[in-house]
Coordinates of C-alpha atoms and ligand atoms in Angstrom, one line a residue:
X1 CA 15.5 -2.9 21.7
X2 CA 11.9 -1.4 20.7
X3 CA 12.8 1.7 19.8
X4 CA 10.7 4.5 18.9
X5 CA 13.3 6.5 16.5
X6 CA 16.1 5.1 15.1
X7 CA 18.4 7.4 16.7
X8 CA 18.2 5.4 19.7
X9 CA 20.0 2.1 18.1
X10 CA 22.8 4.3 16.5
X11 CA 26.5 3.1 18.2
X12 CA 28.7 5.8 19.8
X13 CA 30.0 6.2 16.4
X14 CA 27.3 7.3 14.5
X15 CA 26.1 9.5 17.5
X16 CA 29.0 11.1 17.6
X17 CA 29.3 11.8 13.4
X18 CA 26.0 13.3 13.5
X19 CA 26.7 15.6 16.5
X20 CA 30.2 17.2 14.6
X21 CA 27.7 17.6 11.6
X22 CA 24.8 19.4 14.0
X23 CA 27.2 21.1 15.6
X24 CA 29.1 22.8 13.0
X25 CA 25.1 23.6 12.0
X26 CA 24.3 25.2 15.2
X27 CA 27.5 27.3 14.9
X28 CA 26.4 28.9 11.8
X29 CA 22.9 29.8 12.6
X30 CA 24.1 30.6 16.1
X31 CA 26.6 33.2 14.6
X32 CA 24.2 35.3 13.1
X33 CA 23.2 36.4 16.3
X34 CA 25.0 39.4 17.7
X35 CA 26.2 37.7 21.1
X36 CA 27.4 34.6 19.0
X37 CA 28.9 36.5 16.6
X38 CA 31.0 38.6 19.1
X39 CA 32.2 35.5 21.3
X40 CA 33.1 33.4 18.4
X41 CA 35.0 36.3 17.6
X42 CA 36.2 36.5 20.0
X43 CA 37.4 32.9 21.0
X44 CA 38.7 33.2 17.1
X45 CA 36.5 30.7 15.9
X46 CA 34.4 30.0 12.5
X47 CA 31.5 27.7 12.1
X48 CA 34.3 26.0 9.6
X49 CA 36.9 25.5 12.2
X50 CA 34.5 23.8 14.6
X51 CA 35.7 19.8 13.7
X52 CA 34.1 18.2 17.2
X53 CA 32.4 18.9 20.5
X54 CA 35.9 19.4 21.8
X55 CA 36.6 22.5 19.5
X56 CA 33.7 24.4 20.9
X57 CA 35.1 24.1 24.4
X58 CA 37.1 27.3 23.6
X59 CA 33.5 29.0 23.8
X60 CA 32.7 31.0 27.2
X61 CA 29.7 29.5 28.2
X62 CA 26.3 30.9 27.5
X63 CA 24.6 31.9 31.1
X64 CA 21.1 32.6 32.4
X65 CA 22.2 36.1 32.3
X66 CA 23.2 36.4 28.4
X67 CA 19.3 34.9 27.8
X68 CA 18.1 38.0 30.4
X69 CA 19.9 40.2 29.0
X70 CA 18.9 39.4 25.1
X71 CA 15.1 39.1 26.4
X72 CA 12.7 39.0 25.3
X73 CA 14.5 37.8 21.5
X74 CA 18.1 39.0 21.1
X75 CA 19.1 35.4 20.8
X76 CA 16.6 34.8 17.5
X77 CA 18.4 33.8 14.4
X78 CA 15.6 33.5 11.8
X79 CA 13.0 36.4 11.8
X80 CA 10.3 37.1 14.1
X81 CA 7.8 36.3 11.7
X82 CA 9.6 32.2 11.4
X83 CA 8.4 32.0 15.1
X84 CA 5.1 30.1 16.4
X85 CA 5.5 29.4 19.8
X86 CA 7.3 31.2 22.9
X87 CA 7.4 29.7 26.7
X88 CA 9.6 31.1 29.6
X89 CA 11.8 29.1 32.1
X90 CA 10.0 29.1 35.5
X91 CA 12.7 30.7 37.7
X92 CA 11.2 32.5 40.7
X93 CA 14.1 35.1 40.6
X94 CA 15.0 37.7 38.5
X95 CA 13.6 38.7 34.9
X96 CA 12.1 36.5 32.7
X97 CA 13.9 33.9 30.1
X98 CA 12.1 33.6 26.9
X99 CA 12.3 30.6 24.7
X100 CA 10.9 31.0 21.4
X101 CA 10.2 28.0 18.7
X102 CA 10.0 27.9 15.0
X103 CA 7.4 25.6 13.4
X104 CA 10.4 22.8 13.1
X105 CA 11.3 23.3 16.4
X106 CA 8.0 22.6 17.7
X107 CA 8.5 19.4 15.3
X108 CA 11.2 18.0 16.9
X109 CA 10.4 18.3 20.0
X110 CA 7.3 16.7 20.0
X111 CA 9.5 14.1 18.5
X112 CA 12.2 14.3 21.2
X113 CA 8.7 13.4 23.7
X114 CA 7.5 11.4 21.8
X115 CA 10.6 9.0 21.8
X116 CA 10.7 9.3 25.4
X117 CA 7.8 8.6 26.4
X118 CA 8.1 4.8 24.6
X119 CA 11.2 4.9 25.9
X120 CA 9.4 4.4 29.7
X121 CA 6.9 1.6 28.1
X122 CA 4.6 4.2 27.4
X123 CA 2.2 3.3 23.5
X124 CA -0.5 4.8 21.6
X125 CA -2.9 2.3 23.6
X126 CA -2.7 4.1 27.0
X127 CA -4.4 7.3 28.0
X128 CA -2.4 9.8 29.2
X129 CA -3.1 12.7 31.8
X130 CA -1.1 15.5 32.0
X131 CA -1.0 16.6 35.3
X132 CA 1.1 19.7 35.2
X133 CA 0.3 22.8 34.9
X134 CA -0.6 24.5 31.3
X135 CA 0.5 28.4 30.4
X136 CA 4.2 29.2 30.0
X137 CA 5.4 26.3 31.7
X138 CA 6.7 24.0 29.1
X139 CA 5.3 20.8 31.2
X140 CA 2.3 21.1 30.0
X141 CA 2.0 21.8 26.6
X142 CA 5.7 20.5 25.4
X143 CA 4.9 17.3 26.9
X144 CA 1.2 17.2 25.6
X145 CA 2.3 16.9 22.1
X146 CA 4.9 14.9 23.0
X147 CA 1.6 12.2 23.7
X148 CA -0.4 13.1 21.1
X149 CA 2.5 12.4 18.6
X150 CA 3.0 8.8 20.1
X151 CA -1.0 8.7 19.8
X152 CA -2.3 8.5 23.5
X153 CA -5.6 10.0 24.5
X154 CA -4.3 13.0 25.9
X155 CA -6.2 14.5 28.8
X156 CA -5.0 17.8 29.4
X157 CA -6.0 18.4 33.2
X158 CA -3.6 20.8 34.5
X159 CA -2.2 21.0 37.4
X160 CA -4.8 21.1 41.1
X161 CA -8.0 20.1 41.8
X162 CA -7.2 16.7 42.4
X163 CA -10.4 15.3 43.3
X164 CA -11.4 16.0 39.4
X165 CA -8.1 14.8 38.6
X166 CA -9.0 11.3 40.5
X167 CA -12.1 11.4 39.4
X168 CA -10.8 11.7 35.4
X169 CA -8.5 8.8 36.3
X170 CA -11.3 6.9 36.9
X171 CA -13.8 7.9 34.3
X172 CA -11.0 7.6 31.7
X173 CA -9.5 4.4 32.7
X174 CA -5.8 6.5 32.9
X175 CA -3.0 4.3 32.6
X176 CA 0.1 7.0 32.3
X177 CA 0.4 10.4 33.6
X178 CA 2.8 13.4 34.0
X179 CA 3.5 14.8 37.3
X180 CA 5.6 16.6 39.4
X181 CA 6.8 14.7 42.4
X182 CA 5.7 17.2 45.2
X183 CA 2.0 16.7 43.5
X184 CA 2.2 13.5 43.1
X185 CA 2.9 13.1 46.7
X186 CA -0.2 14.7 47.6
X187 CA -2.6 13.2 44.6
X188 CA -1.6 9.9 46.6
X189 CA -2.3 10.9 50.0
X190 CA -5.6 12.1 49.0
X191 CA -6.3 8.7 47.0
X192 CA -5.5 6.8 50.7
X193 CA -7.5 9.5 52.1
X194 CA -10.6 8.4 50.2
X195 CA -9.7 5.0 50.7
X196 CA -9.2 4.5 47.3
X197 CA -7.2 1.1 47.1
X198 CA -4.8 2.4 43.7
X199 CA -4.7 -1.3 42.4
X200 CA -8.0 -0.5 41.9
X201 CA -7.3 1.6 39.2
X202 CA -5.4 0.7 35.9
X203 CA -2.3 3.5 36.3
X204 CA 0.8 1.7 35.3
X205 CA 3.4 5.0 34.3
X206 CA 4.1 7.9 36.2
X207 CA 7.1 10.3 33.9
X208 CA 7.9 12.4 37.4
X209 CA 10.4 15.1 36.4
X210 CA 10.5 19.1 36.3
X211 CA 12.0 19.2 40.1
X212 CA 14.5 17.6 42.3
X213 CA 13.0 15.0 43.9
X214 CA 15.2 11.7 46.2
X215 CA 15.0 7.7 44.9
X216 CA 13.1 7.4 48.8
X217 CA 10.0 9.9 46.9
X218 CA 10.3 7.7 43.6
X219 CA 9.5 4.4 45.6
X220 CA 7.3 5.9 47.8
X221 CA 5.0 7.4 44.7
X222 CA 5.7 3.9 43.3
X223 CA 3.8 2.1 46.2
X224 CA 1.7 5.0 46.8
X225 CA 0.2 4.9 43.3
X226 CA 1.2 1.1 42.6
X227 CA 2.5 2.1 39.2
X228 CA 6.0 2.6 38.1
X229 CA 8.1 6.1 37.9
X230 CA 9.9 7.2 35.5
X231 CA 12.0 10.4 35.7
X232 CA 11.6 13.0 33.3
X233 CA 14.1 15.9 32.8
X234 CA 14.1 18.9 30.3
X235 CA 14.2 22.6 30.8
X236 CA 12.7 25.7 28.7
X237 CA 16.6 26.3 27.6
X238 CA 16.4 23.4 25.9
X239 CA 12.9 23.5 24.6
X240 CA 11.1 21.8 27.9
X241 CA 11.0 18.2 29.0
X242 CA 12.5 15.5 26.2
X243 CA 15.7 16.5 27.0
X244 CA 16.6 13.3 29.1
X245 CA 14.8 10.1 30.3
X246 CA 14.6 7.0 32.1
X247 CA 14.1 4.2 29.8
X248 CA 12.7 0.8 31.8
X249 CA 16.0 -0.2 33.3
X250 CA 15.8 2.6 35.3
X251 CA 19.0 3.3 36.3
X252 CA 19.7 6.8 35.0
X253 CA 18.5 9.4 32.2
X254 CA 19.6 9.1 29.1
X255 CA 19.9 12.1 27.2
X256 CA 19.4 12.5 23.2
X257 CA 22.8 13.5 22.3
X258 CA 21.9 13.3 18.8
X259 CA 19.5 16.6 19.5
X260 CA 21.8 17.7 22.6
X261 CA 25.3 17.7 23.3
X262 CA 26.1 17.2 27.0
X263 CA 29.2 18.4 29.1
X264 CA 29.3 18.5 33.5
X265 CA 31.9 21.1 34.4
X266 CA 33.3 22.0 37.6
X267 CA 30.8 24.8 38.5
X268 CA 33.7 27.1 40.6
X269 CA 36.6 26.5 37.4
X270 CA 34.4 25.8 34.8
X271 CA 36.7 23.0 33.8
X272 CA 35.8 19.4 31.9
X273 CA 35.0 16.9 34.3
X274 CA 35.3 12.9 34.0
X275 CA 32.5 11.0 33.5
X276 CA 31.1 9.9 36.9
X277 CA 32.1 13.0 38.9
X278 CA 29.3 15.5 40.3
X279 CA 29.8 18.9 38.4
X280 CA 27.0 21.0 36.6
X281 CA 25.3 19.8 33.7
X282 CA 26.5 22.3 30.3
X283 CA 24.2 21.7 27.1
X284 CA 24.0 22.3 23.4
X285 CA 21.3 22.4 20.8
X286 CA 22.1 20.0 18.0
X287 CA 18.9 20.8 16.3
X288 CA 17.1 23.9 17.5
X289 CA 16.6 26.2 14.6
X290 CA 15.4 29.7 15.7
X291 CA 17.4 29.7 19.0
X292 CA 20.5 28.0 19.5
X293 CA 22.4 27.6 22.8
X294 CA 25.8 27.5 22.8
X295 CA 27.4 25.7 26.1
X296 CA 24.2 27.1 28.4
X297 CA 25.3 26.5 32.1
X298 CA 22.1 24.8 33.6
X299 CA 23.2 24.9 36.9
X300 CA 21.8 21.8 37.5
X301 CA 24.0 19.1 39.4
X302 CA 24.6 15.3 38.0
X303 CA 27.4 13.5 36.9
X304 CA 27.3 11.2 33.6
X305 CA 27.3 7.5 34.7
X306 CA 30.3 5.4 33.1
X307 CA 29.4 2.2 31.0
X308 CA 26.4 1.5 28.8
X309 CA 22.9 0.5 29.8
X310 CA 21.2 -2.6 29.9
X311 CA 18.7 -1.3 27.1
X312 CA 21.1 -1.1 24.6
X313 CA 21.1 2.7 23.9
X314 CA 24.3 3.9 23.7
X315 CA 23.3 7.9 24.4
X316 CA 24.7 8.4 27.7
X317 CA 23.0 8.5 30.9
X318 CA 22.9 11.2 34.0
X319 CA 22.1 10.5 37.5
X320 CA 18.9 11.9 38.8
X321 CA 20.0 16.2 39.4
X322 CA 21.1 16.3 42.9
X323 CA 20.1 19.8 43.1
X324 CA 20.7 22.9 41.5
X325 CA 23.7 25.0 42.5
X326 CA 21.6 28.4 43.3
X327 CA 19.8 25.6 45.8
X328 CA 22.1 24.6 47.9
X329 CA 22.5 27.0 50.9
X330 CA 25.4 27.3 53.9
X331 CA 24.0 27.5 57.1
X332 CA 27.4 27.4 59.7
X333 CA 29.4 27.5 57.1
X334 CA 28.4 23.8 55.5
X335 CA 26.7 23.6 52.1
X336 CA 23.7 22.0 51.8
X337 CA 21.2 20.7 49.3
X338 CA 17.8 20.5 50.3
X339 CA 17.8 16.6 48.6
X340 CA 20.0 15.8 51.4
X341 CA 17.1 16.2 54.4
X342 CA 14.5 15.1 52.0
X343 CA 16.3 12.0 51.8
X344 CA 16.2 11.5 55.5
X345 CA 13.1 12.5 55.9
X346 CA 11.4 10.5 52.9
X347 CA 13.0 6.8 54.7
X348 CA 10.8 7.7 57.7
X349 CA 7.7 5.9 57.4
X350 CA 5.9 8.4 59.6
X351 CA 6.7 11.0 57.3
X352 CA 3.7 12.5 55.7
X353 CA 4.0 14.6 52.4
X354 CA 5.0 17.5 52.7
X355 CA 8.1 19.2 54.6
X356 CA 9.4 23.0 55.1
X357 CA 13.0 23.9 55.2
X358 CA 13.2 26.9 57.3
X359 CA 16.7 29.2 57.4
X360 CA 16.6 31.5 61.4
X361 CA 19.0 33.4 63.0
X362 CA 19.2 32.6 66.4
X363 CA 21.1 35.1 68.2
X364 CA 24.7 35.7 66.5
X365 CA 24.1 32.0 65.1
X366 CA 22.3 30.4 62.8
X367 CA 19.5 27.9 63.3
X368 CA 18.1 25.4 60.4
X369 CA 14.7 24.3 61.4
X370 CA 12.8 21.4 59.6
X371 CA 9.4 21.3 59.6
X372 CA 8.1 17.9 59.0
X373 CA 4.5 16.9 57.9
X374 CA 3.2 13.6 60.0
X375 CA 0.6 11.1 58.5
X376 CA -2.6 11.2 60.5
X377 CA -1.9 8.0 61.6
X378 CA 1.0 9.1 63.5
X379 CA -0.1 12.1 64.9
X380 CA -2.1 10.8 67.0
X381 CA 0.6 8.8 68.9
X382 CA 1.5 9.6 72.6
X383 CA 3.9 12.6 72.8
X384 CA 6.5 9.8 74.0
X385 CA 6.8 8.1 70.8
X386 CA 6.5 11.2 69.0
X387 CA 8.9 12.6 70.9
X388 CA 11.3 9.7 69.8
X389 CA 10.5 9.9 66.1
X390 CA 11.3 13.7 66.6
X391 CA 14.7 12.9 68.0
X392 CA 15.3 9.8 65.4
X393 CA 14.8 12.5 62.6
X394 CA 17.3 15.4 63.9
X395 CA 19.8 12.6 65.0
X396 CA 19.4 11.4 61.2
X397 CA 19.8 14.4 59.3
X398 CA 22.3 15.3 61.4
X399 CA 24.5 12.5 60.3
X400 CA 23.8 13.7 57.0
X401 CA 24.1 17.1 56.8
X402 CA 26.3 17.3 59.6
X403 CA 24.5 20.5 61.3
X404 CA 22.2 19.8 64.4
X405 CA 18.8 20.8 62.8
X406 CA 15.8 22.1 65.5
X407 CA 12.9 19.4 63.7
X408 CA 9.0 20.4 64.0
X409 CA 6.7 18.2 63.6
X410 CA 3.3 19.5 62.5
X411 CA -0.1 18.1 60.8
X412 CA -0.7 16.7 57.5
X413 CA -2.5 19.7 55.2
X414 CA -0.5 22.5 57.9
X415 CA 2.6 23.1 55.4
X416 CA 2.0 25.4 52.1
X417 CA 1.7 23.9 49.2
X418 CA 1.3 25.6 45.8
X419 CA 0.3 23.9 42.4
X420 CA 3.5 24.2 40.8
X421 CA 7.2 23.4 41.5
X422 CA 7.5 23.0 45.2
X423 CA 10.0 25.4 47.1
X424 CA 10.9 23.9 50.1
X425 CA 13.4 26.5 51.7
X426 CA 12.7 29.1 53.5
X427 CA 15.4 31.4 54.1
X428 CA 14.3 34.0 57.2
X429 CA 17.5 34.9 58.0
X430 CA 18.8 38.2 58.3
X431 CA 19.8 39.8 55.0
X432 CA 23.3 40.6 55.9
X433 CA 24.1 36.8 56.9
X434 CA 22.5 35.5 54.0
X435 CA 25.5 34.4 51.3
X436 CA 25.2 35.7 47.6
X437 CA 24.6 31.7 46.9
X438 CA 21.4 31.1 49.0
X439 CA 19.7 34.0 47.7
X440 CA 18.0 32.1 44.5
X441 CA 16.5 29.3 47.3
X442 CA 14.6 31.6 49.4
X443 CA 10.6 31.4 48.8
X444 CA 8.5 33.4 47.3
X445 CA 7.0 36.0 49.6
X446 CA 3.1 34.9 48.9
X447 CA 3.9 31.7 50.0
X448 CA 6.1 32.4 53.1
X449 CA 2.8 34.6 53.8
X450 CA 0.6 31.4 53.2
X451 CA 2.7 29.5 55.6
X452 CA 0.3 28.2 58.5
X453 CA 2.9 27.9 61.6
X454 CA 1.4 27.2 65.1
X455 CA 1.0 29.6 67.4
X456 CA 2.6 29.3 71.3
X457 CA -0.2 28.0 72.7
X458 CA 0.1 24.9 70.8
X459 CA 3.1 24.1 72.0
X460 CA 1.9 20.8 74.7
X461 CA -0.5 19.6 72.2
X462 CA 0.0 16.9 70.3
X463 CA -2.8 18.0 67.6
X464 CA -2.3 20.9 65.7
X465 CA -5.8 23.2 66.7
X466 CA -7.9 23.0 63.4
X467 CA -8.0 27.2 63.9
X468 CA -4.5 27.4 63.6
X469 CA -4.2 25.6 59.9
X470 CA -5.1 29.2 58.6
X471 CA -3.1 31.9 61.0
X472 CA -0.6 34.4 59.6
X473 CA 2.6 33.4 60.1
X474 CA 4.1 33.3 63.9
X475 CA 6.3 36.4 64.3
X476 CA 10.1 35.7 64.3
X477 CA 11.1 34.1 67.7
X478 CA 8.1 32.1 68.3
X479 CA 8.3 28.7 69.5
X480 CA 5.9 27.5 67.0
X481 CA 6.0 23.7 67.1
X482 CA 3.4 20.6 67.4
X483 CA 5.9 19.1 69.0
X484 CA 8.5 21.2 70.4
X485 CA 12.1 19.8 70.4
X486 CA 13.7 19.3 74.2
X487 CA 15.9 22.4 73.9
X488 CA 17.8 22.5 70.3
X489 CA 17.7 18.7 69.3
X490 CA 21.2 18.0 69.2
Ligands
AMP1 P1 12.0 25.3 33.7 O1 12.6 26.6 34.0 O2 10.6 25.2 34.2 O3 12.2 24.8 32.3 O4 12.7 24.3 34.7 C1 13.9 23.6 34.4 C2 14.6 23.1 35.6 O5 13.7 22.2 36.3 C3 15.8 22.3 35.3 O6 16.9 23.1 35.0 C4 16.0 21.5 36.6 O7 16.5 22.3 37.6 C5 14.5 21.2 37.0 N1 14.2 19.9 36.6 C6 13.5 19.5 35.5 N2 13.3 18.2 35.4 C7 13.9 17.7 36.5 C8 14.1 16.4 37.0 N3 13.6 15.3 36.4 N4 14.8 16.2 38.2 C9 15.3 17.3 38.8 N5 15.1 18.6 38.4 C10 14.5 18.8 37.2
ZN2 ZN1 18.6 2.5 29.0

């Protein structure tokens, strides 16, 4: 194996020595916080009696709440002046999460990126753009060091303006970059756009991470770009991306357990699951100094895949996140992820980018609408064939999501789309039938505002009218399809 820290040859063995060790670290500094303190407590625990990952099970779990509640730095256990570096999760809901970093946090995580970035293929030869956006956001800055450490050029362009960012790819002879999938979608539609033929250019490695995103977007950024993806997974929690990667086999992230110690719980009992079963993904800092996490509930869904890689690490892998548990929404009393439809929609080869997930009430009932970007190349098929692709989708996601969805299909560019993570549900139903659960995946209000929906008179037209890209948003009711659906697509 070429490995980038010798961490990643250690056997299960030594792994798991040197997380009891970290552990019973992370215990003590944890403890001299006042919520730590109180819980161990509690749970009548000492640093001392902590002999394995199993003993800290007795530990309530540490939740999004306890880090809002001790903002902005209840949860600090060295003193403020030991700090260098804050960033804040990017949750669209609710007050802020703060993350704050000592000078040897900062350290090892640049390490942490470092590692995974070579773990993808990645070396100091190539030049690497970061393509996310810089600020609070740990995507950009977390994972710029992460290159810089490993010795890349490091271009830090931020997230939008992608005709610079082509342009930089060009100029610079790119060969790796960092993006999120719902960009990287669009960065490659604007490349075919130009008629840019991407074998042209020398990009080899993508790290795609910070959102949900299906294996149908990873091989369609993998044509689109004609370089190969690697998912990249880390949250502010747990310092930022570095957390887990895909090495060059490809199948599943591994995740540093000798900096993070990884449990998947049932998310309604909190109970241990199995490896291989779907729960939510629990984590522990093995080696974060100013802010330990003890047991932090990510909400994120995976399951840990049984049996070792190909690679030869031995640090166990997850499944791409299936979705986070505040995503998935019930509409007719079915629970649904949003990863379900853009699976469906992303195996359609008349599929454009982008695509709208849109929550109505209809009457005493509720209505899921889809709203589908088309490549121009489609778009301007005969309403008969469209109307077929229309009816091939619903009949699709149906199958899948088993609720008969109303499906719009509307021009490329006529969907918001903001620089950052990419919300894709909308959830316009009325507040009193909206469950405590769906609450998290409604959108923000400035882009529900920004939402370009055709008006009525579109509704025979095949083409979008140019004029209506920029309208306000149709008024609740209106049939506001390119392509209207033949009553409610069953
Ligand atoms: P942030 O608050 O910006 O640190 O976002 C962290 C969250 O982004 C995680 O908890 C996940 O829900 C999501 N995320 C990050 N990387 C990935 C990935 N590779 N796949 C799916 N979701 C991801
Ligand atoms: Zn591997």
């Amino acid at each position: 194996m070429d490995y980038y820290d010798i961490a990643e040859t250690w056997s299960r063995d030594e792994i798991e020595a040197v997380q009891a060790q970290r552990l019973r670290d992370t215990v003590r500094r944890a403890a001299g916080t006042p919520l730590y303190a109180r819980r161990l407590a509690e749970a009548g625990l000492t640093p001392e009696t902590i002999r394995s990952p199993e003993d800290i099970r007795r530990l309530p779990f540490t939740s999004k709440d306890d880090l809002r509640a001790n903002y902005p730095q209840g949860l600090a256990c060295v003193p403020r002046s030991e700090f260098v570096r804050m960033h804040c999760s990017s949750g669209t809901t609710g007050s802020p999460v703060a993350i704050c970093y000592t000078k040897k946090d900062l350290d090892a995580w640049a390490a942490l990126m470092a590692r995974s970035m070579y773990a993808t293929g990645i070396r100091r030869e190539d030049v690497f753009q970061n393509m996310s956006g810089y600020g609070l956001f740990t995507g950009g800055l977390g994972i710029h060091y992460g290159a810089e450490r490993l010795g890349c050029l490091t271009i830090p362009a931020g997230a939008g303006n992608t005709r610079r960012q082509i342009k930089l790819i060009r100029d610079f002879q790119v060969t790796a970059l960092h993006i999120l999938p719902s960009y990287a979608l669009h960065v490659a539609a604007q490349l075919r756009e130009e008629g840019e033929d991407p074998r042209s250019l020398p990009l080899r490695i993508a790290l795609v991470g910070a959102e949900p995103y299906t294996e149908e977007t990873r091989r369609r950024i993998e044509d689109m770009l004609d370089l190969k993806v690697y998912n990249s997974f880390g949250m502010s929690e747990m310092n930022g991306p570095g957390v887990g990667i895909e090495c060059e086999a490809q199948s599943g992230l591994h995740i540093w357990e000798d900096a993070y110690l990884l449990e998947i719980v049932d998310p309604q009992t909190g109970a241990s699951l199995p490896d291989g079963e779907v729960g939510e993904l629990v984590m522990t800092t093995l080696t974060r100094e100013g802010m330990p996490l003890l047991r932090y509930r990510t909400r994120d869904l995976t399951r840990i895949l049984p049996g070792p890689c190909a690679c030869g690490r031995r640090h166990r892998r997850i499944d791409r996140i299936l979705g986070r548990s505040d995503d998935m929404f019930i509409l007719r009393g079915v629970n649904i992820y949003p990863m379900q439809i853009e699976q469906v929609l992303m195996s359609f080869p008349e599929v454009g980018e982008n695509y709208l997930i849109r929550l109505e009430d209809e009457g005493e009932l509720e209505r899921l609408r889809v709203l589908v970007e088309i490549r121009e190349s489609s778009f301007v098929e005969d309403m008969r064939v469209l109307r077929q692709l229309q009816e091939s989708i619903a009949r699709r996601l149906r199958d899948e999501i088993l609720v008969s969805p109303r499906v719009d299909l509307v021009q490329k560019g006529s969907l918001p789309r903001g620089e950052g993570k990419a919300q894709r549900v909308q959830d316009a139903r009325s507040a009193t039938m909206v469950p405590e659960v769906a609450r998290g995946a409604t959108m923000a209000p400035e882009v529900a505002r920004s939402a370009a929906l055709v008006p009525e008179g579109a509704r025979s037209a095949a083409l979008v009218p140019e004029g209506a890209r920029g309208a306000a948003m149709a008024p609740e009711g209106t049939r506001s399809a390119a392509i209207p659906p033949e009553g409610d697509t069953a």
